[in-house]
Amino acid sequence: MEDVIKRKQNQSVNRKHVTIKIDNVTEESQIISNIQKIIFNIVKTISEGKVPSILIRNQRLWNNCNVNDDRLELKDLDDAVSLEIKYDQKLSKDFTHIVYLLGRVYKLLMTKSICTKRELYYENTSLFEDQSQLDAVADKVCCLLDVARWDVGLSASSKGLVAGNLFITTPSGDIIDCSSSDGVSVPQFISSGIHLQSDAKFVLVVEKDSAFQKLLEEDFLKRHKPCIMVTGKGFPDLYTRLLVKFIWEQLKLPIYALVDADVYGIDIMCVYRFGSLKQSHIGERLAVPALKWLGVHPSDITELNINSNPLSDSDKRRSEHLISRPYFSEGSLIRKELKTLLEIGKKSEIEDIAKISNGYLTDVYVPMKISSHQII
């Protein structure tokens, strides 16, 4: 990172800049108090000779969500379908997992410490079957407390990349220059407060690393400078989504999404735009409703006569499920494109646009979509 991190020095570059300090939606003292209340109620229930249980909103049900300001939002406990997780020594460890993690989170908050989910798993491998099980429990605990992971000292590695006209100043004063030719990793400390500087005109969020690298190879950043490119390398992690959110909210830049013309690409675009079901309890903190879908649109497959493959039965089922999500109105253009996908029975990738001719993706497709407002 030494080639992209520079100590803060005198700068005369005239850039749009903003300092972002993340204030926890729920104060640490309130989170600690909430944990104490949960544990107190468990102890009280046991002392009364009853089986203790914990009530958590079910984050696997789309009808447990409302859509406010084009963002997914988990319903309140009184209105949502909930899961009652009871203590069961023989059949299930779910209750034990949650109480254990509540204890660890409590300690992290009291000591103002940070711990990765990986570290938590290796602290007690006999309790959790694998890393994914601990991750699922962490999501339940965060939903129970109505907080983000970073609010309670839980961190995870970021796999996203960012490249272009963007300078990120860390809490320690270091500056990350994102103009590296290969892009730089989205920083994990982004939730702790950052300072952004940029004179970019727009941001292009690219679904896959392969397409991201293709655009870098074709000098997209130089041909359309000043601009910023971001990729979550598939389904984006929280820090990549948070960075995109900050850039839009604080730098007021238009955000465009370039994804495959298939149900998986469209789903990923929707995660950036509307939020995800798993993180619906903090949807307002992650979603970017102003994000526009630049392409690849299913209608492009026939209009541009690009290479395509037939939809599988799984693709069709997943598309039907995606169409039914609560953030699509009957007249939604995204919904219309999903119907087109099903009608033509074909799917294409970003790389199929690039194969039309040398430089077509960079020099023709993306700028044409932006200039002609062929965005959704």
Tab-separated table of C-alpha atoms in Angstrom:
chain	number	residue	atom	x	y	z
A	1	MET	CA	0.000	0.000	0.000
A	2	GLU	CA	3.024	2.297	0.243
A	3	ASP	CA	2.685	3.315	-3.406
A	4	VAL	CA	-0.870	4.549	-2.886
A	5	ILE	CA	-0.720	5.936	0.672
A	6	LYS	CA	0.987	9.265	1.120
A	7	ARG	CA	1.371	11.404	4.196
A	8	LYS	CA	-0.847	14.463	4.268
A	9	GLN	CA	1.043	17.400	2.799
A	10	ASN	CA	0.193	20.858	1.474
A	11	GLN	CA	-2.187	20.449	-1.455
A	12	SER	CA	-3.241	23.079	-3.976
A	13	VAL	CA	-5.451	20.861	-6.111
A	14	ASN	CA	-8.985	22.278	-6.343
A	15	ARG	CA	-11.219	19.290	-5.657
A	16	LYS	CA	-14.635	18.687	-4.244
A	17	HIS	CA	-13.981	17.417	-0.746
A	18	VAL	CA	-15.901	16.443	2.339
A	19	THR	CA	-15.109	14.966	5.717
A	20	ILE	CA	-17.331	12.058	6.759
A	21	LYS	CA	-17.515	11.175	10.421
A	22	ILE	CA	-19.713	8.202	11.092
A	23	ASP	CA	-21.859	8.647	14.169
A	24	ASN	CA	-23.395	5.369	15.259
A	25	VAL	CA	-27.140	5.404	14.734
A	26	THR	CA	-27.346	3.927	18.203
A	27	GLU	CA	-24.917	5.245	20.810
A	28	GLU	CA	-22.568	2.678	22.328
A	29	SER	CA	-24.054	3.270	25.774
A	30	GLN	CA	-27.531	2.468	24.423
A	31	ILE	CA	-26.303	-0.728	22.731
A	32	ILE	CA	-24.653	-1.820	25.995
A	33	SER	CA	-27.874	-1.078	27.869
A	34	ASN	CA	-29.898	-3.109	25.349
A	35	ILE	CA	-27.583	-6.102	25.738
A	36	GLN	CA	-27.881	-5.888	29.509
A	37	LYS	CA	-31.683	-5.883	29.244
A	38	ILE	CA	-31.668	-8.956	26.991
A	39	ILE	CA	-29.416	-10.891	29.358
A	40	PHE	CA	-31.396	-9.742	32.398
A	41	ASN	CA	-34.628	-11.007	30.839
A	42	ILE	CA	-32.994	-14.363	30.083
A	43	VAL	CA	-31.777	-14.737	33.684
A	44	LYS	CA	-35.184	-13.673	35.003
A	45	THR	CA	-36.956	-16.252	32.828
A	46	ILE	CA	-34.638	-19.033	34.001
A	47	SER	CA	-35.131	-18.034	37.650
A	48	GLU	CA	-38.883	-18.442	37.125
A	49	GLY	CA	-38.332	-22.004	35.923
A	50	LYS	CA	-39.213	-21.205	32.332
A	51	VAL	CA	-37.345	-21.873	29.073
A	52	PRO	CA	-35.655	-18.649	27.901
A	53	SER	CA	-36.106	-17.434	24.336
A	54	ILE	CA	-35.101	-14.546	22.096
A	55	LEU	CA	-37.398	-12.934	19.520
A	56	ILE	CA	-35.734	-11.795	16.280
A	57	ARG	CA	-37.310	-10.410	13.131
A	58	ASN	CA	-37.084	-12.854	10.220
A	59	GLN	CA	-34.784	-11.357	7.594
A	60	ARG	CA	-35.504	-14.072	5.030
A	61	LEU	CA	-39.012	-12.849	4.243
A	62	TRP	CA	-39.591	-10.089	1.687
A	63	ASN	CA	-42.996	-9.333	3.188
A	64	ASN	CA	-41.164	-8.367	6.387
A	65	CYS	CA	-39.883	-5.289	4.576
A	66	ASN	CA	-41.359	-1.932	3.643
A	67	VAL	CA	-40.005	0.264	0.867
A	68	ASN	CA	-39.425	3.836	2.012
A	69	ASP	CA	-37.779	6.393	-0.281
A	70	ASP	CA	-36.886	3.533	-2.652
A	71	ARG	CA	-34.965	1.724	0.089
A	72	LEU	CA	-35.718	-1.583	1.755
A	73	GLU	CA	-36.554	-1.206	5.418
A	74	LEU	CA	-37.212	-4.015	7.877
A	75	LYS	CA	-40.527	-3.687	9.692
A	76	ASP	CA	-40.639	-3.018	13.408
A	77	LEU	CA	-40.771	-6.017	15.724
A	78	ASP	CA	-44.486	-5.482	16.426
A	79	ASP	CA	-45.345	-5.605	12.702
A	80	ALA	CA	-42.857	-8.194	11.462
A	81	VAL	CA	-42.953	-11.969	11.335
A	82	SER	CA	-40.445	-13.011	13.964
A	83	LEU	CA	-38.446	-16.067	14.938
A	84	GLU	CA	-38.632	-17.259	18.524
A	85	ILE	CA	-35.291	-18.854	19.302
A	86	LYS	CA	-35.592	-20.987	22.421
A	87	TYR	CA	-32.898	-22.572	24.512
A	88	ASP	CA	-32.638	-26.246	23.592
A	89	GLN	CA	-29.639	-28.129	24.944
A	90	LYS	CA	-30.097	-31.164	22.706
A	91	LEU	CA	-31.551	-30.068	19.381
A	92	SER	CA	-30.197	-26.630	18.599
A	93	LYS	CA	-27.339	-24.327	19.503
A	94	ASP	CA	-28.944	-21.211	18.000
A	95	PHE	CA	-29.800	-19.721	21.379
A	96	THR	CA	-26.343	-20.512	22.764
A	97	HIS	CA	-24.674	-18.969	19.716
A	98	ILE	CA	-26.600	-15.717	20.078
A	99	VAL	CA	-25.976	-15.369	23.812
A	100	TYR	CA	-22.284	-16.142	23.333
A	101	LEU	CA	-21.930	-13.501	20.629
A	102	LEU	CA	-23.881	-10.963	22.662
A	103	GLY	CA	-21.304	-11.489	25.396
A	104	ARG	CA	-18.400	-10.983	23.014
A	105	VAL	CA	-19.973	-7.872	21.521
A	106	TYR	CA	-20.570	-6.520	25.033
A	107	LYS	CA	-16.882	-6.995	25.836
A	108	LEU	CA	-15.804	-5.319	22.584
A	109	LEU	CA	-17.949	-2.295	23.369
A	110	MET	CA	-16.823	-2.057	26.985
A	111	THR	CA	-13.147	-2.230	25.983
A	112	LYS	CA	-13.633	-0.163	22.785
A	113	SER	CA	-12.030	-2.967	20.792
A	114	ILE	CA	-12.447	-4.310	17.265
A	115	CYS	CA	-12.449	-7.965	16.242
A	116	THR	CA	-12.827	-9.654	12.867
A	117	LYS	CA	-15.408	-12.358	12.371
A	118	ARG	CA	-12.561	-14.671	11.445
A	119	GLU	CA	-10.891	-14.074	14.810
A	120	LEU	CA	-14.175	-14.743	16.593
A	121	TYR	CA	-14.546	-18.065	14.815
A	122	TYR	CA	-11.078	-19.270	15.771
A	123	GLU	CA	-11.613	-18.210	19.376
A	124	ASN	CA	-14.183	-20.983	19.736
A	125	THR	CA	-14.134	-23.444	16.823
A	126	SER	CA	-15.831	-26.082	18.976
A	127	LEU	CA	-18.950	-23.910	19.263
A	128	PHE	CA	-19.393	-23.084	15.582
A	129	GLU	CA	-19.419	-25.618	12.764
A	130	ASP	CA	-17.778	-23.245	10.295
A	131	GLN	CA	-17.240	-19.578	9.489
A	132	SER	CA	-20.553	-19.244	7.660
A	133	GLN	CA	-22.459	-20.316	10.768
A	134	LEU	CA	-20.794	-17.613	12.838
A	135	ASP	CA	-21.486	-15.056	10.080
A	136	ALA	CA	-25.183	-15.945	10.182
A	137	VAL	CA	-25.258	-15.567	13.969
A	138	ALA	CA	-23.528	-12.173	13.683
A	139	ASP	CA	-26.277	-11.029	11.300
A	140	LYS	CA	-28.947	-12.190	13.775
A	141	VAL	CA	-27.272	-10.366	16.670
A	142	CYS	CA	-26.953	-7.145	14.656
A	143	CYS	CA	-30.618	-7.404	13.662
A	144	LEU	CA	-31.592	-8.061	17.288
A	145	LEU	CA	-29.719	-4.942	18.412
A	146	ASP	CA	-30.758	-2.995	15.280
A	147	VAL	CA	-27.180	-1.991	14.489
A	148	ALA	CA	-24.531	-2.388	11.808
A	149	ARG	CA	-21.579	-4.682	12.396
A	150	TRP	CA	-19.173	-1.782	12.695
A	151	ASP	CA	-21.345	-0.270	15.449
A	152	VAL	CA	-20.437	-3.194	17.725
A	153	GLY	CA	-16.776	-3.656	16.800
A	154	LEU	CA	-17.224	-6.502	14.307
A	155	SER	CA	-15.198	-6.175	11.128
A	156	ALA	CA	-14.634	-8.253	8.018
A	157	SER	CA	-12.249	-8.074	5.100
A	158	SER	CA	-13.207	-5.939	2.113
A	159	LYS	CA	-12.845	-7.481	-1.343
A	160	GLY	CA	-13.898	-4.430	-3.350
A	161	LEU	CA	-11.664	-2.206	-5.490
A	162	VAL	CA	-11.837	1.498	-6.308
A	163	ALA	CA	-9.933	3.364	-9.010
A	164	GLY	CA	-9.880	6.871	-10.443
A	165	ASN	CA	-10.056	10.457	-9.282
A	166	LEU	CA	-10.537	9.913	-5.579
A	167	PHE	CA	-8.387	10.596	-2.537
A	168	ILE	CA	-9.369	9.055	0.793
A	169	THR	CA	-7.838	10.490	3.948
A	170	THR	CA	-7.769	7.965	6.788
A	171	PRO	CA	-8.497	8.774	10.449
A	172	SER	CA	-4.721	8.649	11.044
A	173	GLY	CA	-4.040	11.284	8.372
A	174	ASP	CA	-2.733	9.025	5.602
A	175	ILE	CA	-4.004	9.643	2.082
A	176	ILE	CA	-5.013	6.805	-0.238
A	177	ASP	CA	-4.595	7.819	-3.866
A	178	CYS	CA	-7.093	5.724	-5.847
A	179	SER	CA	-5.614	6.701	-9.212
A	180	SER	CA	-3.423	3.578	-9.200
A	181	SER	CA	-3.534	1.807	-12.569
A	182	ASP	CA	-4.762	-1.407	-10.921
A	183	GLY	CA	-7.145	0.175	-8.432
A	184	VAL	CA	-6.816	-0.058	-4.658
A	185	SER	CA	-8.695	-2.077	-2.055
A	186	VAL	CA	-11.694	-0.455	-0.433
A	187	PRO	CA	-10.471	0.340	3.100
A	188	GLN	CA	-11.999	-1.406	6.108
A	189	PHE	CA	-11.696	1.674	8.313
A	190	ILE	CA	-14.242	3.467	6.119
A	191	SER	CA	-16.870	3.079	8.841
A	192	SER	CA	-14.681	5.016	11.308
A	193	GLY	CA	-14.783	8.335	9.499
A	194	ILE	CA	-13.009	9.447	6.306
A	195	HIS	CA	-12.255	12.523	4.245
A	196	LEU	CA	-12.999	12.367	0.504
A	197	GLN	CA	-11.521	14.530	-2.250
A	198	SER	CA	-12.428	14.328	-5.921
A	199	ASP	CA	-13.236	16.353	-9.020
A	200	ALA	CA	-14.834	13.346	-10.748
A	201	LYS	CA	-17.964	13.845	-12.843
A	202	PHE	CA	-19.475	10.404	-12.318
A	203	VAL	CA	-18.973	6.961	-10.774
A	204	LEU	CA	-19.208	3.652	-12.634
A	205	VAL	CA	-20.001	0.664	-10.402
A	206	VAL	CA	-18.913	-2.507	-12.219
A	207	GLU	CA	-20.304	-5.890	-11.204
A	208	LYS	CA	-17.272	-8.099	-11.826
A	209	ASP	CA	-13.529	-7.786	-11.410
A	210	SER	CA	-12.922	-9.158	-14.930
A	211	ALA	CA	-14.969	-6.338	-16.497
A	212	PHE	CA	-13.385	-3.819	-14.118
A	213	GLN	CA	-9.904	-4.902	-15.240
A	214	LYS	CA	-11.000	-4.825	-18.901
A	215	LEU	CA	-12.053	-1.208	-18.553
A	216	LEU	CA	-8.769	-0.349	-16.835
A	217	GLU	CA	-6.833	-2.017	-19.682
A	218	GLU	CA	-8.778	0.062	-22.213
A	219	ASP	CA	-7.818	3.257	-20.313
A	220	PHE	CA	-11.421	4.026	-19.402
A	221	LEU	CA	-10.320	6.322	-16.577
A	222	LYS	CA	-8.146	8.409	-18.926
A	223	ARG	CA	-10.611	8.471	-21.823
A	224	HIS	CA	-13.466	9.647	-19.616
A	225	LYS	CA	-11.597	11.511	-16.901
A	226	PRO	CA	-12.259	12.659	-14.344
A	227	CYS	CA	-14.295	9.719	-13.066
A	228	ILE	CA	-14.284	6.911	-10.485
A	229	MET	CA	-14.745	3.165	-10.912
A	230	VAL	CA	-15.767	0.728	-8.175
A	231	THR	CA	-16.264	-3.032	-8.164
A	232	GLY	CA	-17.490	-5.332	-5.418
A	233	LYS	CA	-16.162	-8.344	-7.356
A	234	GLY	CA	-19.610	-9.867	-7.556
A	235	PHE	CA	-21.974	-9.533	-4.609
A	236	PRO	CA	-20.585	-6.483	-2.774
A	237	ASP	CA	-19.384	-6.537	0.811
A	238	LEU	CA	-20.603	-3.938	3.300
A	239	TYR	CA	-17.565	-1.672	3.001
A	240	THR	CA	-17.842	-1.436	-0.795
A	241	ARG	CA	-21.528	-0.569	-0.500
A	242	LEU	CA	-20.715	1.965	2.202
A	243	LEU	CA	-18.089	3.666	0.021
A	244	VAL	CA	-20.516	3.971	-2.909
A	245	LYS	CA	-23.101	5.389	-0.503
A	246	PHE	CA	-20.634	7.976	0.835
A	247	ILE	CA	-19.521	9.067	-2.639
A	248	TRP	CA	-23.113	9.614	-3.735
A	249	GLU	CA	-24.358	11.205	-0.548
A	250	GLN	CA	-21.407	13.431	0.214
A	251	LEU	CA	-19.835	14.209	-3.178
A	252	LYS	CA	-23.219	14.379	-4.955
A	253	LEU	CA	-21.955	12.438	-7.978
A	254	PRO	CA	-24.152	10.466	-10.394
A	255	ILE	CA	-23.711	6.710	-9.954
A	256	TYR	CA	-24.072	4.270	-12.875
A	257	ALA	CA	-24.117	0.473	-12.633
A	258	LEU	CA	-22.674	-1.819	-15.295
A	259	VAL	CA	-23.718	-5.437	-14.735
A	260	ASP	CA	-24.344	-8.601	-16.742
A	261	ALA	CA	-27.684	-8.912	-18.520
A	262	ASP	CA	-28.712	-11.835	-16.358
A	263	VAL	CA	-30.649	-12.283	-13.144
A	264	TYR	CA	-27.504	-12.333	-10.992
A	265	GLY	CA	-26.184	-9.057	-12.408
A	266	ILE	CA	-29.564	-7.364	-12.063
A	267	ASP	CA	-29.864	-8.643	-8.496
A	268	ILE	CA	-26.455	-7.149	-7.625
A	269	MET	CA	-27.470	-3.814	-9.137
A	270	CYS	CA	-30.598	-3.898	-6.962
A	271	VAL	CA	-28.508	-4.535	-3.838
A	272	TYR	CA	-26.571	-1.306	-4.439
A	273	ARG	CA	-29.748	0.602	-5.322
A	274	PHE	CA	-32.445	-0.666	-2.956
A	275	GLY	CA	-30.507	-2.589	-0.308
A	276	SER	CA	-30.360	-6.280	0.571
A	277	LEU	CA	-32.777	-8.431	2.524
A	278	LYS	CA	-30.043	-9.615	4.896
A	279	GLN	CA	-29.109	-6.038	5.852
A	280	SER	CA	-32.619	-4.588	5.640
A	281	HIS	CA	-32.455	-3.437	9.272
A	282	ILE	CA	-29.829	-0.872	8.174
A	283	GLY	CA	-31.071	-0.345	4.613
A	284	GLU	CA	-31.078	3.423	4.920
A	285	ARG	CA	-27.362	3.408	5.737
A	286	LEU	CA	-26.325	1.381	2.683
A	287	ALA	CA	-28.760	1.827	-0.209
A	288	VAL	CA	-28.179	4.328	-3.046
A	289	PRO	CA	-31.630	4.882	-4.591
A	290	ALA	CA	-30.250	7.406	-7.078
A	291	LEU	CA	-28.008	4.753	-8.693
A	292	LYS	CA	-28.935	4.244	-12.356
A	293	TRP	CA	-28.668	1.024	-14.337
A	294	LEU	CA	-26.492	1.839	-17.336
A	295	GLY	CA	-26.448	-1.718	-18.698
A	296	VAL	CA	-26.147	-4.339	-19.868
A	297	HIS	CA	-29.943	-4.337	-20.393
A	298	PRO	CA	-31.655	-7.508	-21.618
A	299	SER	CA	-33.132	-5.406	-24.438
A	300	ASP	CA	-29.543	-4.734	-25.604
A	301	ILE	CA	-29.188	-8.431	-26.453
A	302	THR	CA	-31.534	-8.165	-29.428
A	303	GLU	CA	-30.983	-4.478	-30.222
A	304	LEU	CA	-27.197	-4.850	-30.478
A	305	ASN	CA	-27.290	-8.503	-31.588
A	306	ILE	CA	-24.682	-9.470	-29.003
A	307	ASN	CA	-23.586	-12.985	-28.082
A	308	SER	CA	-25.893	-14.711	-25.639
A	309	ASN	CA	-26.659	-17.982	-23.891
A	310	PRO	CA	-30.039	-19.535	-23.110
A	311	LEU	CA	-31.541	-19.046	-19.671
A	312	SER	CA	-31.468	-22.111	-17.446
A	313	ASP	CA	-34.531	-23.242	-15.514
A	314	SER	CA	-32.837	-21.851	-12.410
A	315	ASP	CA	-32.380	-18.470	-14.143
A	316	LYS	CA	-36.065	-18.381	-15.002
A	317	ARG	CA	-37.190	-19.222	-11.468
A	318	ARG	CA	-34.841	-16.655	-9.963
A	319	SER	CA	-36.024	-13.999	-12.452
A	320	GLU	CA	-39.661	-14.621	-11.558
A	321	HIS	CA	-38.760	-14.274	-7.888
A	322	LEU	CA	-36.839	-11.050	-8.538
A	323	ILE	CA	-39.777	-9.514	-10.433
A	324	SER	CA	-42.013	-10.046	-7.401
A	325	ARG	CA	-39.844	-8.051	-4.990
A	326	PRO	CA	-41.550	-5.155	-3.185
A	327	TYR	CA	-39.372	-2.375	-4.616
A	328	PHE	CA	-40.675	-2.891	-8.189
A	329	SER	CA	-43.889	-1.111	-9.105
A	330	GLU	CA	-46.066	-2.444	-11.920
A	331	GLY	CA	-44.649	0.137	-14.323
A	332	SER	CA	-41.017	-0.215	-13.217
A	333	LEU	CA	-38.547	-0.123	-16.123
A	334	ILE	CA	-36.335	-2.616	-14.294
A	335	ARG	CA	-39.318	-4.942	-14.049
A	336	LYS	CA	-39.920	-4.451	-17.771
A	337	GLU	CA	-36.327	-5.450	-18.557
A	338	LEU	CA	-36.685	-8.555	-16.384
A	339	LYS	CA	-39.759	-9.507	-18.374
A	340	THR	CA	-37.758	-8.972	-21.564
A	341	LEU	CA	-35.096	-11.302	-20.183
A	342	LEU	CA	-37.729	-14.010	-19.711
A	343	GLU	CA	-39.407	-13.352	-23.064
A	344	ILE	CA	-36.246	-13.688	-25.156
A	345	GLY	CA	-34.924	-16.497	-22.939
A	346	LYS	CA	-31.340	-15.294	-23.302
A	347	LYS	CA	-28.642	-13.760	-21.130
A	348	SER	CA	-25.383	-11.940	-21.887
A	349	GLU	CA	-22.327	-10.679	-20.056
A	350	ILE	CA	-20.489	-7.359	-20.033
A	351	GLU	CA	-17.692	-9.099	-21.937
A	352	ASP	CA	-20.106	-9.792	-24.809
A	353	ILE	CA	-20.440	-6.041	-25.324
A	354	ALA	CA	-16.652	-5.733	-25.371
A	355	LYS	CA	-16.474	-8.401	-28.097
A	356	ILE	CA	-18.486	-6.342	-30.585
A	357	SER	CA	-15.274	-4.556	-31.578
A	358	ASN	CA	-12.018	-3.339	-30.039
A	359	GLY	CA	-12.709	-0.580	-27.554
A	360	TYR	CA	-16.483	-0.737	-28.063
A	361	LEU	CA	-17.280	-1.056	-24.365
A	362	THR	CA	-15.127	1.915	-23.374
A	363	ASP	CA	-15.402	4.199	-26.402
A	364	VAL	CA	-18.967	3.563	-27.558
A	365	TYR	CA	-21.275	1.648	-25.222
A	366	VAL	CA	-20.752	3.379	-21.858
A	367	PRO	CA	-20.503	6.979	-23.175
A	368	MET	CA	-23.458	6.411	-25.527
A	369	LYS	CA	-25.647	5.169	-22.680
A	370	ILE	CA	-24.753	8.176	-20.523
A	371	SER	CA	-25.025	10.870	-23.210
A	372	SER	CA	-28.326	9.555	-24.614
A	373	HIS	CA	-29.735	8.947	-21.127
A	374	GLN	CA	-30.399	5.295	-21.901
A	375	ILE	CA	-30.217	4.519	-18.219
A	376	ILE	CA	-32.840	3.092	-15.897
